[in-house]
Tab-separated table of C-alpha atoms and ligand atoms in Angstrom:
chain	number	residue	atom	x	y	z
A	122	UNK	CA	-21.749	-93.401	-65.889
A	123	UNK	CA	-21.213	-90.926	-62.903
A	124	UNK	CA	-22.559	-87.135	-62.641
A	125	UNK	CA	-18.663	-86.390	-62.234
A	126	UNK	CA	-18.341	-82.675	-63.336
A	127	UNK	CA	-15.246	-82.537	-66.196
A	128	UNK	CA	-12.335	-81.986	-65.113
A	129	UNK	CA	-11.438	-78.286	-67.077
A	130	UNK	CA	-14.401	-77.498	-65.621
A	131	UNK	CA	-13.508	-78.476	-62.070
A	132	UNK	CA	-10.230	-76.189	-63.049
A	133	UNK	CA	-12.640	-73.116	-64.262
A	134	UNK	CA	-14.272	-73.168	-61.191
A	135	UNK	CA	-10.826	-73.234	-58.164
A	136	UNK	CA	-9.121	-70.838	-60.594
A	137	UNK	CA	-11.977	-68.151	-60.258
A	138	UNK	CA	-12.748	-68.777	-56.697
A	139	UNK	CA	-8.728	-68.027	-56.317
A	140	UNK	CA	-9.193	-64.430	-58.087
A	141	UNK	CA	-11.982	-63.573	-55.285
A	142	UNK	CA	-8.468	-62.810	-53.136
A	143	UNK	CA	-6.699	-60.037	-55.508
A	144	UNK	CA	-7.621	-56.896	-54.627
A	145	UNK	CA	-7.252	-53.321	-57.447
A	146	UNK	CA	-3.777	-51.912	-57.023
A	147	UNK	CA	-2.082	-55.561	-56.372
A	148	UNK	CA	1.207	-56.534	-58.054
A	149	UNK	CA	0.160	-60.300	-59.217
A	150	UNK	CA	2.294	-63.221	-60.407
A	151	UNK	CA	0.212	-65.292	-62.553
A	152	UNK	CA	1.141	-69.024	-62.791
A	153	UNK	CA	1.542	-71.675	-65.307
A	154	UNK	CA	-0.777	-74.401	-66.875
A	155	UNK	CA	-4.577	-75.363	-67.976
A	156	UNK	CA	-5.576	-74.344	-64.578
A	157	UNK	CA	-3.448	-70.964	-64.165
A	158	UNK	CA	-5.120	-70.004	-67.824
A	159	UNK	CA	-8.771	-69.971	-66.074
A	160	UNK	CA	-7.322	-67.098	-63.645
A	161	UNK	CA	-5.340	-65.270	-66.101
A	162	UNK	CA	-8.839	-64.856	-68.380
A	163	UNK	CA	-11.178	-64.155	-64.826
A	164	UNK	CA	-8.486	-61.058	-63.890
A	165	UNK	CA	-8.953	-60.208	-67.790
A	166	UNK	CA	-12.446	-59.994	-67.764
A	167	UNK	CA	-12.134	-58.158	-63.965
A	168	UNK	CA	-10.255	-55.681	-65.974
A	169	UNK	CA	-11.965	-55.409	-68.534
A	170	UNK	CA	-15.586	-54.507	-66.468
A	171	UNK	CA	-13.368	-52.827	-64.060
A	172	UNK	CA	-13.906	-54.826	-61.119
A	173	UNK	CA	-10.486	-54.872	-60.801
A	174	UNK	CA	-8.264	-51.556	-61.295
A	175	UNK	CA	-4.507	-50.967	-61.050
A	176	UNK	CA	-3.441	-54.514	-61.116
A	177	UNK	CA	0.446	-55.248	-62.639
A	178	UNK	CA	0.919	-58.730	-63.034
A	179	UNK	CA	4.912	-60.984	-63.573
A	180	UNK	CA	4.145	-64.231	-65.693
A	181	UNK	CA	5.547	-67.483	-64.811
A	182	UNK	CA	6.252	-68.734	-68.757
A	183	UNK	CA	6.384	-67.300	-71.564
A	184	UNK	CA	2.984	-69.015	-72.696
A	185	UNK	CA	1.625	-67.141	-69.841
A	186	UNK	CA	2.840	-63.732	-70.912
A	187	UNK	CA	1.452	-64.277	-74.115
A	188	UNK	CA	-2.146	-65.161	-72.525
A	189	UNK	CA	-1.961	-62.427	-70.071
A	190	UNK	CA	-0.998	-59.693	-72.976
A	191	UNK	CA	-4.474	-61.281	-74.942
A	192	UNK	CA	-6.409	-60.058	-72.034
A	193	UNK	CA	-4.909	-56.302	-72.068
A	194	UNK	CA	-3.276	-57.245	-68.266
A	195	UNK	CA	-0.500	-54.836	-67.807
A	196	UNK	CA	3.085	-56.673	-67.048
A	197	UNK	CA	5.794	-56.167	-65.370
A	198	UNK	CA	8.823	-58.145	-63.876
A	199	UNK	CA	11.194	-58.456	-60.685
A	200	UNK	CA	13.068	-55.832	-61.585
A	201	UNK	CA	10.476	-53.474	-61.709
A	202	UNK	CA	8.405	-54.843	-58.856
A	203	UNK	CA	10.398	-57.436	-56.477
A	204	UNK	CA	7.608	-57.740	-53.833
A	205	UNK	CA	4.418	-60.034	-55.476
A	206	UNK	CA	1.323	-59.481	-53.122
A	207	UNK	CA	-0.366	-62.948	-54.575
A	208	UNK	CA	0.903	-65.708	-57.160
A	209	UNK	CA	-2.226	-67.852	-58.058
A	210	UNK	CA	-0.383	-71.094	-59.804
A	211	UNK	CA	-1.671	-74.415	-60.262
A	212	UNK	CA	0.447	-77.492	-59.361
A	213	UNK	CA	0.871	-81.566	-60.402
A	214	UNK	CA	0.617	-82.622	-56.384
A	215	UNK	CA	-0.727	-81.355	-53.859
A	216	UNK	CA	0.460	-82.989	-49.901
A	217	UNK	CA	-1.905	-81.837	-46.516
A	218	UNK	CA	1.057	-79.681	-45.635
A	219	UNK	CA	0.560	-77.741	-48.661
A	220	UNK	CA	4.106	-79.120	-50.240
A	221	UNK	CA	3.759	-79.240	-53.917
A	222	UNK	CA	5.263	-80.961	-56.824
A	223	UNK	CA	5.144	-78.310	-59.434
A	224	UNK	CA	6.354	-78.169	-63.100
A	225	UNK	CA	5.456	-80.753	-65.222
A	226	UNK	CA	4.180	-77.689	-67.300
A	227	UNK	CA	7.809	-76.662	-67.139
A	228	UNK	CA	7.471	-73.276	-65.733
A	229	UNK	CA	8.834	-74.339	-62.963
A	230	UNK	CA	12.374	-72.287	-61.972
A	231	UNK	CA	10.400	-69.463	-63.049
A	232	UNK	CA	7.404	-70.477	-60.981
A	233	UNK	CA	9.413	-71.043	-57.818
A	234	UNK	CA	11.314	-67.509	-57.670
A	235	UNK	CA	7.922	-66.306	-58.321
A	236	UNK	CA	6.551	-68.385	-55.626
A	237	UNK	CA	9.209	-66.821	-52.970
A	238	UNK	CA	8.847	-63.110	-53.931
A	239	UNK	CA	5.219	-63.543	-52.904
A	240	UNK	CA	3.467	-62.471	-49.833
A	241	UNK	CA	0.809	-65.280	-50.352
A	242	UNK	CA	0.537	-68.199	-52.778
A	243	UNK	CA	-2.682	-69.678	-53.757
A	244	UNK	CA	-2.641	-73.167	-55.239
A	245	UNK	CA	-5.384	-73.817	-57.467
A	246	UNK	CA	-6.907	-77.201	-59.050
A	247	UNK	CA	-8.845	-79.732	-59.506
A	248	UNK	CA	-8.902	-82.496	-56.353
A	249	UNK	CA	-6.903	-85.382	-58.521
A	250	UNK	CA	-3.482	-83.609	-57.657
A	251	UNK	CA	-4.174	-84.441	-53.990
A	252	UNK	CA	-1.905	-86.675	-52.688
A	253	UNK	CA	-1.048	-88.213	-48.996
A	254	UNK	CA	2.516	-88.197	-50.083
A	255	UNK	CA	4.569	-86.236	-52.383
A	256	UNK	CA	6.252	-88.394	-55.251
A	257	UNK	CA	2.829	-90.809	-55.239
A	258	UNK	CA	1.989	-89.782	-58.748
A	259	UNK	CA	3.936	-87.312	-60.527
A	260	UNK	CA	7.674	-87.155	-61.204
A	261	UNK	CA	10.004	-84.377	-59.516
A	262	UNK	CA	10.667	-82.383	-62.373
A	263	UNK	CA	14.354	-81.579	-62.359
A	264	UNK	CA	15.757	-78.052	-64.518
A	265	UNK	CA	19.322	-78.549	-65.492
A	266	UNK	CA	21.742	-76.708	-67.797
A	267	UNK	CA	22.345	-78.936	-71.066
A	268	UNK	CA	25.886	-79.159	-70.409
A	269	UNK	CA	25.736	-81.022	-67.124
A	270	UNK	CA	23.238	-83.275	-68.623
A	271	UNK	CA	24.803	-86.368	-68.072
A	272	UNK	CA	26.117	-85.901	-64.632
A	273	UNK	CA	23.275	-84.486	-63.386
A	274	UNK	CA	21.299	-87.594	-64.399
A	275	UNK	CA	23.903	-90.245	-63.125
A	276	UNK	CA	23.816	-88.093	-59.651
A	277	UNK	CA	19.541	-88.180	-59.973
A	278	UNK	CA	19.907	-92.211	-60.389
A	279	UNK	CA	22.166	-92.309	-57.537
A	280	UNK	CA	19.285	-90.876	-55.210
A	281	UNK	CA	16.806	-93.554	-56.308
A	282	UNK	CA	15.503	-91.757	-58.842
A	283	UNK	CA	14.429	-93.297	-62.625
A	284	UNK	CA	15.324	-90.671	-64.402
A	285	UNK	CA	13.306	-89.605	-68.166
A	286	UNK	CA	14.544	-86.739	-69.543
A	287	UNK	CA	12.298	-85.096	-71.120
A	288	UNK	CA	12.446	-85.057	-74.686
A	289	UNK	CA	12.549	-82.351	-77.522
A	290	UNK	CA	11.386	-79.789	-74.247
A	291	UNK	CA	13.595	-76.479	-73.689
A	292	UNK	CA	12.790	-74.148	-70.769
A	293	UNK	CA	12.311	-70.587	-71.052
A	294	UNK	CA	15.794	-70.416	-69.472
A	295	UNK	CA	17.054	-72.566	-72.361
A	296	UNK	CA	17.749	-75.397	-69.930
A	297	UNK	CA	16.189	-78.993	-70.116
A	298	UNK	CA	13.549	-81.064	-67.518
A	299	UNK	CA	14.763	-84.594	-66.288
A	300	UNK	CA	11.631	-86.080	-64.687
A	301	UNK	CA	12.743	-87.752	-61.324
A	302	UNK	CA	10.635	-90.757	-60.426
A	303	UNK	CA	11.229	-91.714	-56.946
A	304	UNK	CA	7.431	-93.021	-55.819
A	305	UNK	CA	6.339	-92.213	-52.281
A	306	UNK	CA	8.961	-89.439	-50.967
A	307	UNK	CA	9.205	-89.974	-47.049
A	308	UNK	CA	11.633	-86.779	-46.401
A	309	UNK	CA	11.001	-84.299	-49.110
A	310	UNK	CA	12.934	-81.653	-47.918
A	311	UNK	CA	16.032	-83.511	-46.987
A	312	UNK	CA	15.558	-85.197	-51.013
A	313	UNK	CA	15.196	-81.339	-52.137
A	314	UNK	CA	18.222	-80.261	-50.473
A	315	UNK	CA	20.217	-83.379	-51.933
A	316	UNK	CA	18.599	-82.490	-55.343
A	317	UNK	CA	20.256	-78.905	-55.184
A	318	UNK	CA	23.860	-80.146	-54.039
A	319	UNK	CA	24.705	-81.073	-57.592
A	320	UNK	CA	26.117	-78.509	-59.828
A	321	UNK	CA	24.068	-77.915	-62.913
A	322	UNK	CA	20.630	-78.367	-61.549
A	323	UNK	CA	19.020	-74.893	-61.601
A	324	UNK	CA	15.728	-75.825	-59.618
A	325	UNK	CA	13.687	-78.818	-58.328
A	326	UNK	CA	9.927	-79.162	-58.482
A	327	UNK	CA	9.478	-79.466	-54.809
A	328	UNK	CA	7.860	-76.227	-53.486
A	329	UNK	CA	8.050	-76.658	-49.721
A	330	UNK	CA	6.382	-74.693	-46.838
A	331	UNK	CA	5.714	-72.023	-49.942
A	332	UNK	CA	1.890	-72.248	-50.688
A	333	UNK	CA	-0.004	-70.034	-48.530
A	334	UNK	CA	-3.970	-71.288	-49.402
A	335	UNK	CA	-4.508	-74.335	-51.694
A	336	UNK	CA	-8.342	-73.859	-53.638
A	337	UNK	CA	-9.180	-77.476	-54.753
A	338	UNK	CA	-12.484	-78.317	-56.573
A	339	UNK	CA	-13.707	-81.881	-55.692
A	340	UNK	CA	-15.483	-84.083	-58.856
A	341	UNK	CA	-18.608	-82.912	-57.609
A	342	UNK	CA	-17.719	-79.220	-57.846
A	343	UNK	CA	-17.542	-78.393	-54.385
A	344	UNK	CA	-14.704	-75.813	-53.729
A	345	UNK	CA	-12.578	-76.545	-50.660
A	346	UNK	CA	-10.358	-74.187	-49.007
A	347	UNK	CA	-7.109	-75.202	-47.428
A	348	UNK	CA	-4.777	-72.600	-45.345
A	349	UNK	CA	-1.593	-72.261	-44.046
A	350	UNK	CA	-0.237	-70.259	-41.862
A	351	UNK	CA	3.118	-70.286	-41.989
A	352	UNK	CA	4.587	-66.840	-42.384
A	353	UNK	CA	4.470	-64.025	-39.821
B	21	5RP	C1	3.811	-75.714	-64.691
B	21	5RP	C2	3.171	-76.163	-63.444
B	21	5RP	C3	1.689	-76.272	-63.447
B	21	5RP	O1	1.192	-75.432	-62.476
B	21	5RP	C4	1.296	-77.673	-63.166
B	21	5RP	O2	1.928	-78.502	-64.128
B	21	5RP	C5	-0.215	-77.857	-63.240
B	21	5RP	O3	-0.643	-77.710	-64.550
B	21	5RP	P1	-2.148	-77.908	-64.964
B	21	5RP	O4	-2.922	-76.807	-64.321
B	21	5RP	O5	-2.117	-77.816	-66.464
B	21	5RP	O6	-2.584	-79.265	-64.496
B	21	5RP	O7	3.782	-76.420	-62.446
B	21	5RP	O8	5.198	-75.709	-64.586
């Protein structure tokens, strides 16, 4: 039997260190997931004891809009507000780099133009999404329109991939998720950009040179800090 702290709790505790970086008066995009709900309630309750003042905030998913509206947190969307100061999202791997595999929540096209209106995106959870190696774990999860369906997963095959679509699952864009298995990746971003090339995939689950600070709570609780500075 180990001390090992639970892992929602482990989730709890990188989401709230994560909300230590918004600031009042911040335009926030508020990711998707069991981790991503533990910031949405911490910038409620900042709210709510105003701690935190002026924040608008774009949601991810649907499920998150409906969270954030629980918690009084004002909304808004691209339209309105184009330029996000910081997304807080959680993800399904995490590689040193900070390249992701994101969406097995299937937020993810959603997610990803979220990701790149941001100035800064933190990556929060718990330390069993690490990886050494995108593709070591999860799937790539793959959004395509229904009617390309087939060819889309004949193409996904063709790169190596086993391909499970995922079933009885529609995306907030009304499109569906094949899962992409393809085990260790050695050149994700040559893999993404073959990924795109077919017509009818909307978006990929790799997120590439996009997170700016991954929070990650190890089973003990300890919360480690991981930055990246990659744009000027
Ligand atoms: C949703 C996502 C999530 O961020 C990812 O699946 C992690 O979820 P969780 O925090 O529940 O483990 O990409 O599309």
């Amino acid at each position: 039997m180990s001390g090992d702290i639970p892992k929602v709790e482990l989730k709890r505790l990188a989401a709230e260190k994560a909300v230590e970086y918004v600031e009042s008066g911040m335009v926030l995009g508020l990711g998707t997931g069991s981790t991503a709900v533990f910031m949405v309630r911490a910038i409620g309750r900042l709210l709510a004891n105003g701690r935190l003042q002026n924040i608008i905030a774009i949601p991810t998913s649907e499920a998150t809009a409906r969270e954030a509206e629980k918690w009084n947190i004002p909304l808004t969307t691209l339209d309105v507000h184009p330029v996000i100061d910081v997304t807080i999202d959680g993800a399904d791997e995490i590689a040193p780099d900070l390249g992701l595999i994101k969406g097995l929540g299937g937020a993810l096209l959603r997610e990803k133009i979220t990701a790149v209106s941001s100035k800064k995106l933190i990556i929060i959870s718990d330390d069993s999404k690490v990886v050494q190696h995108l593709g070591e774990k999860a799937p790539i999860p793959v959004e395509v329109i229904p009617f390309a369906r087939q060819p889309v997963y004949a193409y996904l095959q063709s790169l190596g991939a086993k391909v499970i679509e995922r079933e009885g699952f529609i995306t907030d864009e009304n499109n569906i998720i094949l899962d992409c298995h393809f085990g260790k990746i050695d050149d994700p971003y040559s893999l993404a950009e073959k990924i795109r090339q077919q017509p009818g995939v909307v978006e990929h689950g790799l997120f590439l040179n996009m997170a700016a600070t991954a929070v990650i709570a190890s089973k003990d609780g300890e919360l480690n800090l991981y930055e990246r500075n990659f744009r000027n």
